[in-house]
Short mmCIF file of C-alpha atoms and ligand atoms in Angstrom, two decimals:
data_model
loop_
_atom_site.label_atom_id
_atom_site.label_comp_id
_atom_site.label_asym_id
_atom_site.label_seq_id
_atom_site.Cartn_x
_atom_site.Cartn_y
_atom_site.Cartn_z
CA MET M 1 41.78 -14.84 9.48
CA LEU M 2 41.55 -14.44 13.23
CA ARG M 3 39.98 -10.95 12.78
CA PHE M 4 37.57 -12.62 10.44
CA TYR M 5 36.72 -15.11 13.00
CA ALA M 6 36.53 -12.62 15.78
CA MET M 7 33.93 -10.60 13.90
CA GLU M 8 31.92 -13.32 12.96
CA ILE M 9 31.70 -14.81 16.56
CA ALA M 10 31.01 -11.29 18.05
CA GLU M 11 28.26 -10.74 15.47
CA ALA M 12 26.67 -14.22 15.95
CA LEU M 13 26.76 -13.76 19.68
CA LYS M 14 25.19 -10.14 19.68
CA ASN M 15 22.32 -11.65 17.56
CA ILE M 16 21.59 -14.28 19.95
CA LEU M 17 21.56 -12.17 22.96
CA GLU M 18 19.53 -10.05 20.84
CA ASN M 19 17.07 -12.85 20.07
CA ILE M 20 17.07 -14.07 23.82
CA LYS M 21 16.08 -10.57 24.69
CA CYS M 22 13.06 -10.64 22.01
CA SER M 23 11.92 -13.97 23.31
CA ALA M 24 11.94 -12.82 26.90
CA VAL M 25 9.91 -9.82 25.90
CA LYS M 26 7.42 -11.86 23.96
CA ALA M 27 7.07 -14.44 26.86
CA ASP M 28 6.91 -11.61 29.43
CA ARG M 29 9.98 -12.88 31.34
CA ASP M 30 12.68 -11.25 33.23
CA LEU M 31 15.86 -11.20 30.99
CA ASP M 32 18.02 -11.61 34.21
CA LYS M 33 16.71 -14.91 34.45
CA ILE M 34 17.96 -16.28 31.28
CA LYS M 35 21.56 -17.30 30.88
CA LEU M 36 23.35 -18.18 27.33
CA ILE M 37 25.70 -21.12 27.88
CA THR M 38 28.18 -20.78 24.81
CA VAL M 39 28.86 -24.29 23.77
CA SER M 40 32.52 -24.54 22.99
CA LYS M 41 32.97 -28.31 22.56
CA THR M 42 35.06 -29.22 19.55
CA ILE M 43 36.07 -25.55 18.97
CA GLU M 44 39.82 -24.53 19.19
CA LEU M 45 41.07 -22.59 22.20
CA GLN M 46 41.62 -19.39 20.05
CA ARG M 47 38.01 -19.17 18.77
CA VAL M 48 36.74 -19.76 22.41
CA ILE M 49 38.90 -16.95 23.65
CA GLU M 50 37.32 -14.75 20.87
CA ALA M 51 33.89 -15.53 22.05
CA VAL M 52 34.88 -14.59 25.65
CA ASN M 53 36.31 -11.49 24.41
CA ALA M 54 33.20 -10.78 22.66
CA GLY M 55 31.24 -11.22 25.86
CA ALA M 56 30.54 -14.83 26.38
CA THR M 57 30.73 -15.52 30.26
CA ILE M 58 29.38 -19.25 30.58
CA LEU M 59 31.08 -21.96 28.39
CA GLY M 60 29.72 -25.37 27.98
CA GLU M 61 31.67 -28.47 27.25
CA SER M 62 30.82 -32.29 26.42
CA ARG M 63 33.84 -33.94 27.38
CA VAL M 64 35.93 -33.67 30.56
CA GLN M 65 39.22 -34.36 28.89
CA GLU M 66 38.75 -31.76 26.16
CA ALA M 67 37.47 -29.18 28.65
CA ARG M 68 40.46 -29.49 30.85
CA SER M 69 42.86 -28.50 28.23
CA LYS M 70 40.84 -25.29 27.57
CA ILE M 71 40.18 -24.46 31.23
CA GLU M 72 43.76 -24.53 31.64
CA GLY M 73 44.17 -21.72 29.12
CA PHE M 74 41.95 -19.62 31.11
CA ASN M 75 42.32 -18.03 34.65
CA GLY M 76 38.96 -17.90 36.27
CA GLU M 77 37.08 -15.21 34.31
CA VAL M 78 34.57 -17.52 32.98
CA GLU M 79 32.28 -20.16 34.30
CA TRP M 80 32.45 -23.73 32.88
CA HIS M 81 29.56 -26.23 32.52
CA LEU M 82 29.66 -29.87 31.82
CA ILE M 83 26.66 -30.37 29.32
CA GLY M 84 27.58 -33.89 27.94
CA ASN M 85 27.08 -37.28 29.42
CA LEU M 86 29.59 -37.94 32.28
CA GLN M 87 31.11 -41.41 33.21
CA LYS M 88 31.67 -42.30 36.94
CA ASN M 89 35.43 -42.69 36.33
CA LYS M 90 35.64 -39.00 35.41
CA ALA M 91 33.44 -37.81 38.18
CA ARG M 92 36.75 -36.31 40.21
CA THR M 93 37.91 -34.41 37.31
CA ALA M 94 34.45 -32.94 36.55
CA VAL M 95 34.08 -31.92 40.15
CA GLU M 96 37.67 -29.97 39.92
CA LEU M 97 36.60 -28.25 36.71
CA PHE M 98 33.17 -27.36 36.42
CA ASP M 99 31.03 -24.83 38.20
CA LEU M 100 27.73 -26.71 37.06
CA ILE M 101 27.19 -30.23 35.87
CA HIS M 102 24.03 -30.42 33.73
CA SER M 103 24.04 -34.32 33.24
CA VAL M 104 23.49 -36.04 36.46
CA ASP M 105 21.29 -38.90 35.82
CA SER M 106 21.64 -41.66 38.10
CA ALA M 107 21.94 -42.07 41.79
CA GLU M 108 25.25 -43.79 41.18
CA LEU M 109 26.84 -40.78 39.36
CA ALA M 110 25.44 -38.44 41.94
CA ALA M 111 26.97 -40.43 44.87
CA GLU M 112 30.26 -40.44 43.09
CA LEU M 113 30.10 -36.67 42.47
CA ASN M 114 29.04 -36.24 45.94
CA LYS M 115 32.19 -38.20 47.47
CA HIS M 116 34.50 -36.21 45.25
CA ALA M 117 33.08 -33.03 46.32
CA LYS M 118 33.37 -33.91 49.84
CA ASN M 119 37.03 -34.81 49.46
CA ALA M 120 37.43 -31.49 47.60
CA GLY M 121 35.73 -29.65 50.56
CA ILE M 122 33.36 -28.10 47.88
CA VAL M 123 29.70 -28.28 47.22
CA GLN M 124 29.06 -29.06 43.64
CA ASP M 125 25.91 -27.37 41.86
CA ILE M 126 24.31 -30.00 39.65
CA LEU M 127 21.32 -30.29 37.46
CA VAL M 128 19.65 -33.56 36.81
CA GLN M 129 19.11 -34.53 33.26
CA VAL M 130 15.55 -35.97 32.26
CA LYS M 131 14.94 -38.17 29.23
CA LEU M 132 11.47 -37.19 27.84
CA SER M 133 11.97 -39.04 24.57
CA GLU M 134 12.81 -42.73 24.49
CA GLU M 135 14.10 -43.04 20.99
CA TYR M 136 16.27 -39.92 20.85
CA THR M 137 18.75 -39.95 23.87
CA LYS M 138 20.46 -42.76 25.77
CA HIS M 139 21.02 -40.33 28.82
CA GLY M 140 18.92 -38.82 31.12
CA ALA M 141 16.66 -40.22 34.17
CA ASP M 142 13.19 -41.72 33.13
CA GLU M 143 10.48 -39.21 34.24
CA LYS M 144 9.12 -42.34 36.42
CA ASP M 145 12.44 -42.59 38.25
CA LEU M 146 12.81 -38.89 38.81
CA MET M 147 11.52 -38.21 42.29
CA VAL M 148 13.58 -41.17 43.66
CA LEU M 149 16.70 -39.62 42.26
CA LEU M 150 15.94 -36.20 43.45
CA ASN M 151 15.21 -37.72 46.87
CA ALA M 152 18.77 -39.47 46.71
CA VAL M 153 20.44 -36.33 45.64
CA ALA M 154 18.68 -34.30 48.51
CA GLY M 155 20.36 -36.70 50.93
CA MET M 156 23.97 -35.77 49.34
CA GLU M 157 25.46 -33.06 51.52
CA ASN M 158 28.08 -31.92 48.91
CA LEU M 159 25.70 -31.67 46.16
CA ARG M 160 23.39 -28.77 45.59
CA LEU M 161 20.58 -29.38 43.09
CA GLN M 162 19.71 -26.41 40.97
CA GLY M 163 17.20 -27.67 38.52
CA LEU M 164 16.74 -29.81 35.48
CA MET M 165 17.98 -30.22 32.06
CA THR M 166 16.80 -32.00 28.98
CA ILE M 167 17.77 -32.70 25.21
CA PRO M 168 14.45 -33.12 23.01
CA PRO M 169 14.59 -34.80 19.74
CA PHE M 170 15.98 -32.62 16.79
CA PHE M 171 13.07 -30.97 14.70
CA ASP M 172 13.73 -28.81 11.86
CA ASP M 173 10.45 -27.07 12.82
CA PRO M 174 11.38 -25.84 16.47
CA GLU M 175 7.69 -25.53 17.30
CA GLU M 176 7.67 -29.38 17.49
CA ALA M 177 10.14 -29.34 20.44
CA ARG M 178 7.97 -26.94 22.25
CA PRO M 179 5.83 -29.88 23.97
CA TYR M 180 9.08 -31.12 25.35
CA PHE M 181 9.98 -28.00 26.84
CA ARG M 182 6.67 -27.44 28.22
CA LYS M 183 6.75 -31.02 29.78
CA LEU M 184 10.21 -30.33 31.67
CA ARG M 185 8.65 -27.19 32.98
CA LYS M 186 5.68 -28.90 34.36
CA ILE M 187 7.96 -31.67 35.87
CA ALA M 188 9.96 -29.01 37.41
CA GLU M 189 6.81 -27.20 38.66
CA ARG M 190 5.62 -30.43 40.45
CA ALA M 191 9.23 -31.12 41.89
CA SER M 192 9.37 -27.63 43.28
CA ALA M 193 5.88 -28.28 44.97
CA GLN M 194 7.53 -31.15 46.71
CA GLY M 195 10.28 -28.86 47.89
CA PHE M 196 13.15 -29.42 45.48
CA THR M 197 14.98 -26.40 44.39
CA MET M 198 14.24 -25.55 40.78
CA ASN M 199 16.15 -22.45 39.92
CA GLU M 200 17.37 -23.59 36.61
CA LEU M 201 15.64 -24.98 33.68
CA SER M 202 18.52 -25.88 30.95
CA MET M 203 16.70 -26.36 27.74
CA GLY M 204 16.84 -25.34 24.21
CA MET M 205 19.89 -25.35 21.58
CA SER M 206 20.91 -23.55 18.39
CA ASN M 207 17.65 -24.43 16.45
CA ASP M 208 15.03 -24.00 19.29
CA TYR M 209 16.32 -21.68 21.89
CA GLU M 210 13.83 -19.11 21.38
CA VAL M 211 10.78 -21.59 21.82
CA ALA M 212 12.61 -22.88 24.93
CA ILE M 213 12.74 -19.55 26.54
CA GLU M 214 8.95 -19.09 25.69
CA GLU M 215 8.40 -22.12 27.82
CA GLY M 216 10.61 -21.24 30.53
CA ALA M 217 14.17 -22.09 29.93
CA THR M 218 16.59 -20.19 32.31
CA MET M 219 19.61 -21.63 30.58
CA VAL M 220 19.90 -22.19 26.82
CA ARG M 221 22.95 -23.98 25.40
CA VAL M 222 24.03 -22.70 21.88
CA GLY M 223 27.03 -23.63 19.87
CA THR M 224 26.34 -23.94 16.23
CA ALA M 225 24.69 -20.64 16.11
CA ILE M 226 27.65 -18.98 17.43
CA PHE M 227 30.58 -20.94 16.17
CA GLY M 228 29.19 -22.30 12.85
CA ALA M 229 28.98 -26.04 12.14
CA ARG M 230 31.37 -28.17 14.30
CA LYS M 231 33.92 -30.00 12.06
CA TYR M 232 33.50 -33.12 13.84
CA LYS M 233 30.71 -34.75 15.94
CA ILE M 234 31.04 -35.62 19.59
C1 PLP E 1 26.29 -29.83 21.36
C2 PLP E 1 25.23 -29.58 22.48
C3 PLP E 1 24.62 -28.31 22.59
C4 PLP E 1 24.68 -27.29 21.49
O1 PLP E 1 24.02 -27.58 20.31
P1 PLP E 1 23.98 -26.56 18.97
O2 PLP E 1 22.89 -27.22 18.12
O3 PLP E 1 25.19 -26.65 18.37
O4 PLP E 1 23.55 -25.27 19.46
C5 PLP E 1 23.63 -28.04 23.60
N1 PLP E 1 23.40 -29.07 24.37
C6 PLP E 1 24.17 -30.17 24.60
C7 PLP E 1 23.79 -31.33 25.70
C8 PLP E 1 25.18 -30.52 23.52
O5 PLP E 1 25.83 -31.75 23.64
#
């Protein structure tokens, strides 16, 4: 059974890395600037280990508690990213566990992370999550509030802004997600023109990562296309 899983995961991972390469070529982009975040939320540790053995180097988790149990099973050979919504009362643990937090969407949360990073004597890398679609997600900063939030983050010495993240609505046809990806890139270009660091654009999931890469994604977050459908939803 494990061998079967391992082959499946290794093969899926290889396909995705190949597709990423094709999209990079198609968009005339530097492959080194595109990272695959292997989304391991809800996936049992053994299968996550199989993915790492097959070459996954960055793992994405949605929940702090679930991530902690997995991270304790590893010893530093992979990067862990928090991609899900973060509550302020979990900020301290998030700072302990994650190399990059993709989901900072308020000045209050940023301040809490900054405080815990300072106490821990570290600088925490973060992305600001932007909400581009009212109906679809609860989380993310509204575009109109973004510059105020970026300015607030810039004043927090123990946070290091790396860029932006977004989750567009789900469409069967990934082409329909393209305007959202393009919009995030435009927003990042404006923020960059105002002096904010915009190294990373975290956008694109199993269904639409290729389109996201064509529109400038530097991080794609892929779960289902690697591990298969999740048994439960979070
Ligand atoms: C679950 C999740 C993903 C991965 O989604 P798939 O469709 O399984 O690839 C990516 N980003 C976020 C924020 C998620 O919560």
